XYZ file of C-alpha atoms in Angstrom:
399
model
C 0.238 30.344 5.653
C 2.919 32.274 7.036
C 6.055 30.981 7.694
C 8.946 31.445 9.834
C 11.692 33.413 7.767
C 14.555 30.582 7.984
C 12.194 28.174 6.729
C 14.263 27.300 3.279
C 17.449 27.927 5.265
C 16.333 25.405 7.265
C 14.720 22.763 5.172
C 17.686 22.582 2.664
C 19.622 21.256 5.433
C 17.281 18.437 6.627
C 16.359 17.946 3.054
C 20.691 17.285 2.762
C 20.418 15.280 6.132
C 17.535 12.925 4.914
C 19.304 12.267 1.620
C 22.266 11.397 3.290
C 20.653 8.974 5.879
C 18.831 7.409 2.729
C 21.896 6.904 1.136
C 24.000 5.193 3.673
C 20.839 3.132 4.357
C 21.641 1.881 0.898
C 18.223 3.558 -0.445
C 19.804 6.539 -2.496
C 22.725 4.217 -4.595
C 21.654 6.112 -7.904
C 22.963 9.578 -7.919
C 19.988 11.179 -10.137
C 17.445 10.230 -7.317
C 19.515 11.299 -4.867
C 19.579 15.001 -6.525
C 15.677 14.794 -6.666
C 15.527 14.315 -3.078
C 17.907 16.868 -2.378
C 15.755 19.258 -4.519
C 12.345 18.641 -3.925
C 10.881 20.591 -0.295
C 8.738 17.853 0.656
C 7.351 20.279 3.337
C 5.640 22.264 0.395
C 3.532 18.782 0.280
C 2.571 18.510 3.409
C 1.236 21.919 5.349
C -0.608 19.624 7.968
C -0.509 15.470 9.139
C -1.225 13.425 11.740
C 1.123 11.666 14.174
C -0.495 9.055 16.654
C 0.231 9.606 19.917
C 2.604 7.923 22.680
C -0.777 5.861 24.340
C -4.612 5.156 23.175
C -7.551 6.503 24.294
C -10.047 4.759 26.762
C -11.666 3.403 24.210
C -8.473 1.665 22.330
C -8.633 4.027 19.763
C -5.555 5.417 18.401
C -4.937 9.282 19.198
C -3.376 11.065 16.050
C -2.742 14.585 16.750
C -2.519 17.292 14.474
C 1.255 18.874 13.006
C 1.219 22.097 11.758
C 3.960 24.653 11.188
C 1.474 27.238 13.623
C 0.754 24.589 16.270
C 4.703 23.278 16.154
C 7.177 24.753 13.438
C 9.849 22.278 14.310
C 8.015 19.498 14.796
C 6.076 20.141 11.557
C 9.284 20.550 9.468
C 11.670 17.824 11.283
C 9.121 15.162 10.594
C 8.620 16.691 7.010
C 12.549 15.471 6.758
C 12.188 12.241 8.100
C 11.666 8.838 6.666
C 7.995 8.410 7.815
C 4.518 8.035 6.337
C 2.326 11.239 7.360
C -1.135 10.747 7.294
C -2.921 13.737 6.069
C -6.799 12.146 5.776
C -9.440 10.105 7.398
C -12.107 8.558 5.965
C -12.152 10.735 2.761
C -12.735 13.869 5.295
C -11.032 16.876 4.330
C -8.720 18.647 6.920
C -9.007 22.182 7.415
C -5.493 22.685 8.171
C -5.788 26.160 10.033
C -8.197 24.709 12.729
C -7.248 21.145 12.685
C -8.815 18.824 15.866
C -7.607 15.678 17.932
C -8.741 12.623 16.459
C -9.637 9.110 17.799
C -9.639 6.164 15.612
C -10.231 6.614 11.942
C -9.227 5.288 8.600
C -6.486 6.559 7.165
C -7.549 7.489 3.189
C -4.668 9.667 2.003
C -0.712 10.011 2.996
C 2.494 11.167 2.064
C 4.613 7.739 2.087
C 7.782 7.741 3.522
C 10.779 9.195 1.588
C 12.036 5.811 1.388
C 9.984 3.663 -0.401
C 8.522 6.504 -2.726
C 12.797 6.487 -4.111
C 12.800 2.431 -3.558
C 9.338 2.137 -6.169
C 10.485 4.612 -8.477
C 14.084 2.422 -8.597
C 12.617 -0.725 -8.760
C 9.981 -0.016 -11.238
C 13.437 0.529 -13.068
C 12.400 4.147 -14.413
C 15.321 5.919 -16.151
C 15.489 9.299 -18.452
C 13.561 8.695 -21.525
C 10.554 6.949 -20.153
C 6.877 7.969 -20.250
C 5.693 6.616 -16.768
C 2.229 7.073 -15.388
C 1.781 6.991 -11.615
C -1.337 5.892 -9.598
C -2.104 8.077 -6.508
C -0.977 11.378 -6.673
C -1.876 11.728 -2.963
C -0.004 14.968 -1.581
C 2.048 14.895 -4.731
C 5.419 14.691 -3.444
C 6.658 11.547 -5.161
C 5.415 13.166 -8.556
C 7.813 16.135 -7.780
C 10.467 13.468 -7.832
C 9.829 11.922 -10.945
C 9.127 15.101 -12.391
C 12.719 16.480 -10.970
C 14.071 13.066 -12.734
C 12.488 12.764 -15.702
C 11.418 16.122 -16.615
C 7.515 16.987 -16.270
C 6.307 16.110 -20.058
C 7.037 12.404 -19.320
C 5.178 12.860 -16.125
C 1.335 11.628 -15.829
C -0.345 10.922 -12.306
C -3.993 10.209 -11.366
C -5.596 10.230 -8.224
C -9.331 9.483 -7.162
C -9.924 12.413 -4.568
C -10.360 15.464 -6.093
C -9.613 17.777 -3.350
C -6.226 15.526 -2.716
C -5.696 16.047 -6.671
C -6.520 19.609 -6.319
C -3.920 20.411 -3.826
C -1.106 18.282 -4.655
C -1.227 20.536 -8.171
C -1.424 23.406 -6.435
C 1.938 22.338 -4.487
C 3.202 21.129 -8.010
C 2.787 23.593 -9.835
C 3.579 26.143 -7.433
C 7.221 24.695 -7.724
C 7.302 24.953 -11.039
C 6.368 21.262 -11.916
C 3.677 20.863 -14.492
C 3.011 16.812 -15.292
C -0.358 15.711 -16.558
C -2.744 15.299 -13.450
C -6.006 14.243 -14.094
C -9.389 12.670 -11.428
C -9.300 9.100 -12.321
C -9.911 5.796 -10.999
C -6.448 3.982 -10.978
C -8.415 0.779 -11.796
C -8.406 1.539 -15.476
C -5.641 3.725 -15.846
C -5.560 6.759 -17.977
C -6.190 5.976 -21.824
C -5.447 9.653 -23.222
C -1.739 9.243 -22.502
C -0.856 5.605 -22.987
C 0.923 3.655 -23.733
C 3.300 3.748 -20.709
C 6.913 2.536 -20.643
C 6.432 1.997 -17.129
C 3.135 2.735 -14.433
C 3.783 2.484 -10.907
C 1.166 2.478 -8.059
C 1.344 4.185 -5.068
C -1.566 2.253 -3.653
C -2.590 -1.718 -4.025
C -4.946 -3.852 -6.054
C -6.782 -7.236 -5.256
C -5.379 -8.252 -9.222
C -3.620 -6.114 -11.911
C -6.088 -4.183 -13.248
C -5.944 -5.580 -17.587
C -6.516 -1.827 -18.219
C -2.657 -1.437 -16.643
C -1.925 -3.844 -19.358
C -3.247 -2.769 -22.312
C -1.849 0.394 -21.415
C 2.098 -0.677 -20.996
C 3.968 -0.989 -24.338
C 5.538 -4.175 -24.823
C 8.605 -4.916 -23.087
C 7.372 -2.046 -20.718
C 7.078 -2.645 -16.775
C 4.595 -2.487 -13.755
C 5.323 -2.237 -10.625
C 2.413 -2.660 -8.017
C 1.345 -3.611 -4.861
C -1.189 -6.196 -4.529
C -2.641 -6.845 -1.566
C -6.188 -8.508 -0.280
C -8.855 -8.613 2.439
C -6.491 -10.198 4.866
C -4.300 -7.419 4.045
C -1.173 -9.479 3.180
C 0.770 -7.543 0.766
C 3.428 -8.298 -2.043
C 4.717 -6.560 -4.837
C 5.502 -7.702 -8.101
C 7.537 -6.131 -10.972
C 5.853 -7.349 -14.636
C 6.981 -6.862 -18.076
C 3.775 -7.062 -20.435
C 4.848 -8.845 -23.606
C 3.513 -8.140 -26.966
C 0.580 -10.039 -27.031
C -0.378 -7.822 -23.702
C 0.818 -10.750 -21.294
C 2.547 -10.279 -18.445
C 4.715 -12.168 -16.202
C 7.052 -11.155 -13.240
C 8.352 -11.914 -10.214
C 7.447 -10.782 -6.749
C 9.619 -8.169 -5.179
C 11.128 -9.162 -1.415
C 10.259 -6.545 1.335
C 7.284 -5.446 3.651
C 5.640 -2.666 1.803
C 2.224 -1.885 2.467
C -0.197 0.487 0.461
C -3.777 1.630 1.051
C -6.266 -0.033 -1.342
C -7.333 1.226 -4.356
C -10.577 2.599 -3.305
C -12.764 0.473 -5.731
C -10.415 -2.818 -4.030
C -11.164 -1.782 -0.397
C -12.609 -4.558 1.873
C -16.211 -4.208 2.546
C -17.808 -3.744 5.734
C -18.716 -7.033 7.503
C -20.959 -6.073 10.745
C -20.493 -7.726 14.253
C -18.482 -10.181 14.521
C -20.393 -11.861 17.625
C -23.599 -12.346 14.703
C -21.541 -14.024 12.590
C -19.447 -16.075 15.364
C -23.612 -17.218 16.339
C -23.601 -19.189 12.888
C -21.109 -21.459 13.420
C -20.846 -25.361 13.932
C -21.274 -26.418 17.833
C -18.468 -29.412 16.898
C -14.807 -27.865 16.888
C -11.748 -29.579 15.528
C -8.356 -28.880 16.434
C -6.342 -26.668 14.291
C -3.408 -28.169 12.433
C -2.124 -24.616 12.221
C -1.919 -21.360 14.557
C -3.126 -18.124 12.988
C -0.269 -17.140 14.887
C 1.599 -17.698 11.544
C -0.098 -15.258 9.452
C -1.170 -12.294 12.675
C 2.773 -12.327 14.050
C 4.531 -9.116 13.432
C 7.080 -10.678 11.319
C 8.299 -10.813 7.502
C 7.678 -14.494 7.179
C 4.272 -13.831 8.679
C 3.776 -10.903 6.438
C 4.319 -13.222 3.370
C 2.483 -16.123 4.008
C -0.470 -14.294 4.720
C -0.613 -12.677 1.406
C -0.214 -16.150 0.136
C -3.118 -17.536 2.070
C -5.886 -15.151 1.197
C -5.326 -16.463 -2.253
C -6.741 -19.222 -0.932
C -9.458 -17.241 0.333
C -9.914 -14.548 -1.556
C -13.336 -12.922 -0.489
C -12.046 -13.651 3.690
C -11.241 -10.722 6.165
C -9.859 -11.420 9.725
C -10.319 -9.962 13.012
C -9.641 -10.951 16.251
C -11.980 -10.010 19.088
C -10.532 -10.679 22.617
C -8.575 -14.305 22.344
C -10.590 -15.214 19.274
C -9.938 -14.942 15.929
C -12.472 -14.440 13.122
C -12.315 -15.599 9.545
C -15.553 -13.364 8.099
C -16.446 -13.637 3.868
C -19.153 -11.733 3.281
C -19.480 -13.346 -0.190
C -20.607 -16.703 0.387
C -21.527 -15.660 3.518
C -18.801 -18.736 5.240
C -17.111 -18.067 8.717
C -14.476 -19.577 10.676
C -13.260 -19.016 14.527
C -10.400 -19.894 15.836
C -9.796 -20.373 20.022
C -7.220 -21.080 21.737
C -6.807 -23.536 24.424
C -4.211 -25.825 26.431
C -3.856 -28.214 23.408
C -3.710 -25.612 20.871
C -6.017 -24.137 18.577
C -9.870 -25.080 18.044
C -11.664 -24.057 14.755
C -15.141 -24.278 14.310
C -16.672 -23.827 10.806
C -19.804 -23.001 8.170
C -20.722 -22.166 5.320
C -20.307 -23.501 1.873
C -16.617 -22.702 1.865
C -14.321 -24.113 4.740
C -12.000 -21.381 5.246
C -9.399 -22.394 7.586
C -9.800 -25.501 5.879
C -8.224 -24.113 3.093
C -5.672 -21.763 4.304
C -4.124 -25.006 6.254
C -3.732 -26.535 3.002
C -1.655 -23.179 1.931
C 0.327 -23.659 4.980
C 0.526 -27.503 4.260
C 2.165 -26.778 0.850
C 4.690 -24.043 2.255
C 5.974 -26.161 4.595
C 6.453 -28.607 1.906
C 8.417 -26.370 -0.213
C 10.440 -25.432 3.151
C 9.272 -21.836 3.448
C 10.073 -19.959 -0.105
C 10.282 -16.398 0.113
C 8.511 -14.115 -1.909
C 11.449 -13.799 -4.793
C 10.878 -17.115 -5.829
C 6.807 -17.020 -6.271
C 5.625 -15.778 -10.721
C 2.733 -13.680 -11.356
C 1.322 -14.634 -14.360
C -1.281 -12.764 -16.103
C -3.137 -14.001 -19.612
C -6.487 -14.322 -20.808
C -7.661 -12.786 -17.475
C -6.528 -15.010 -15.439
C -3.795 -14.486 -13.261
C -1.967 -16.748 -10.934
C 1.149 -17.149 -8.873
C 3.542 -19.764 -9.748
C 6.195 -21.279 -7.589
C 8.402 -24.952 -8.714
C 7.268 -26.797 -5.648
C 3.731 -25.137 -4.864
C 0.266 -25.593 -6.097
C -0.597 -22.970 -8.643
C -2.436 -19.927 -6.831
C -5.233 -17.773 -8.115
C -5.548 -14.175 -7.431
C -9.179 -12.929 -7.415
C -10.374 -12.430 -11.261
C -9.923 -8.376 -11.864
């Protein structure tokens, strides 16, 4: 690729300018991390992404067009330097960066995450000088080059499913002079030739903690991770694994999402008209809105994640005015319409979803609303569950 002769002229000043917004954002309050920021070109990462575009196409579909220092040098590198996610696959489809296309729609597969909360994980996971960490999701590999520029590369190890995203990221690594172990594997069981860890930290989520995290942690070690679900409510939770492999933790404030751990994704679930054809003819009314778990808000955010640990094996949509509670397990749905006295739900199948997610909502409300700082992941004997002083114990799906 050839680039424009100021480039490192250029990107050691926004590389300065995004450390210093980070800081006075409050992000950057340890001075080491703020020197790997300041040294690592995060444009060396990231030679193409998406951006979605100001409106959709006819079709609804988001338009994400392509960024690349040929098709827009200062776009390209600007939004290298800011705090934003740039999405860099689809599907699992590789890009070829020097003839990119338009795209409509898609899934999103692989990213760089924003500056931000690549420093905020790496902090909270508590990682300091000294400690043998192993990261999940290598992805483009910039947040490696920042634990690497922190912690030196021979405490470094990161893993990532995609071989063509592993393939590159090391090429960007190593072409900077960064040389942690990488190796293609499945974050769901970690990476046994290099444990144990003094602290692993995920860059995408999990349904559960995967026990292979555990075994892998020395005692008194930490893991940080995302876990999220099928309704895609998300939380994360800092554990310390105890000697007898235990863990326990509490749940981290903040709306972070990460993609799914491939093998945790959400399965397909068809039409939602077929499955809307199955349910009960008699409706009841709805002692709760889904408007508390679909508004774009951090309460919202929460108490979804704590409802789909009610039902675990559920996925929502919402098609026109009606919402859809789909589990493709036990094969129960649930739809949810609204009207002039509020919410009807009509139900089947041998599980009564909204039934049950009510009785989430029924307990919260009881406990007046606890954030997510107050809620205890434990995991023993493979079982884990979240723990809270004036809550019902809730499960998270067995790993």
């Amino acid at each position: 690729m050839n680039m424009p002769a100021d480039l490192e002229t250029d990107s050691v000043r926004l590389r300065e300018a995004m450390a210093r917004g980070l800081a006075a954002d409050g992000v950057l309050a340890d001075p080491a991390w703020r020197q790997a920021v300041e040294a690592v070109p995060r444009h060396r990462f990231v030679p193409g992404f998406y951006l979605p575009a100001d409106e959709r196409d006819g079709q609804g579909l988001t338009v994400w067009e392509p960024v690349t220092t040929e098709l827009d040098y200062g776009r390209w590198l600007a939004t290298a330097y800011s705090d934003t996610t740039l999405i860099t696959q689809f599907d699992g489809d590789e890009v070829d960066w020097k003839a990119p296309v338009v795209r409509h729609g898609g899934a999103p597969t692989s990213s760089s995450t924003l500056p931000s909360l690549v420093v905020r994980m790496w902090a909270d996971a508590e990682v300091a000088e000294g400690h043998t960490v192993l990261e999940i999701g290598t992805g483009t590999g910039y947040s490696t080059a920042l634990a690497c520029e922190r912690l030196g590369s021979v405490d470094v190890t990161s893993i990532e499913v995609d071989p063509h995203r592993l393939a590159q990221a090391a090429d960007a690594l190593y072409g900077l002079g960064y040389t942690p172990t990488l190796a293609v594997a499945d974050g769901l069981y970690g990476y046994w030739p290099e444990a144990k860890f003094d602290r692993i930290v995920a860059a995408c989520s999990f349904r559960s903690v995967p026990p292979a995290l555990l075994a892998q942690t020395r005692p008194g070690g930490k893991i940080l991770l995302t876990l999220s679900g099928w309704l895609y409510g998300y939380a994360r939770v800092l554990l310390t694994v105890a000697d007898d492999g235990t863990a326990e933790g509490r749940l981290v404030g903040g709306t972070v999402s990460f993609m799914s751990a491939r093998t945790h994704a959400a399965p397909v679930f068809g039409n939602p008209a077929h499955w809307a054809a199955v349910v009960s003819d008699k409706p009841r009314a709805a002692s709760h809105s889904p408007e508390r778990i679909t508004a774009a808000t951090e309460k919202a955010f929460h108490l979804r994640f704590l409802a789909q640990s009610a039902v675990p094996d559920a996925q929502m949509t919402t098609v026109g005015d009606v919402v859809h509670l789909i589990d493709v397990v036990t094969g129960s749905v649930a739809t949810l319409t609204p009207g002039d006295g509020g919410w009807a739900v009509r139900e089947a199948g041998p599980v009564k979803l909204w039934e049950r997610i009510e009785r989430v909502f029924d307990a919260y409300d009881a406990a007046d609303g606890p954030g997510p700082e107050t809620f205890t992941l434990h995991a023993h004997g493979g079982a884990q569950h979240l723990r809270h002083p004036q809550m019902p114990i809730l499960p998270l799906p067995r790993p």
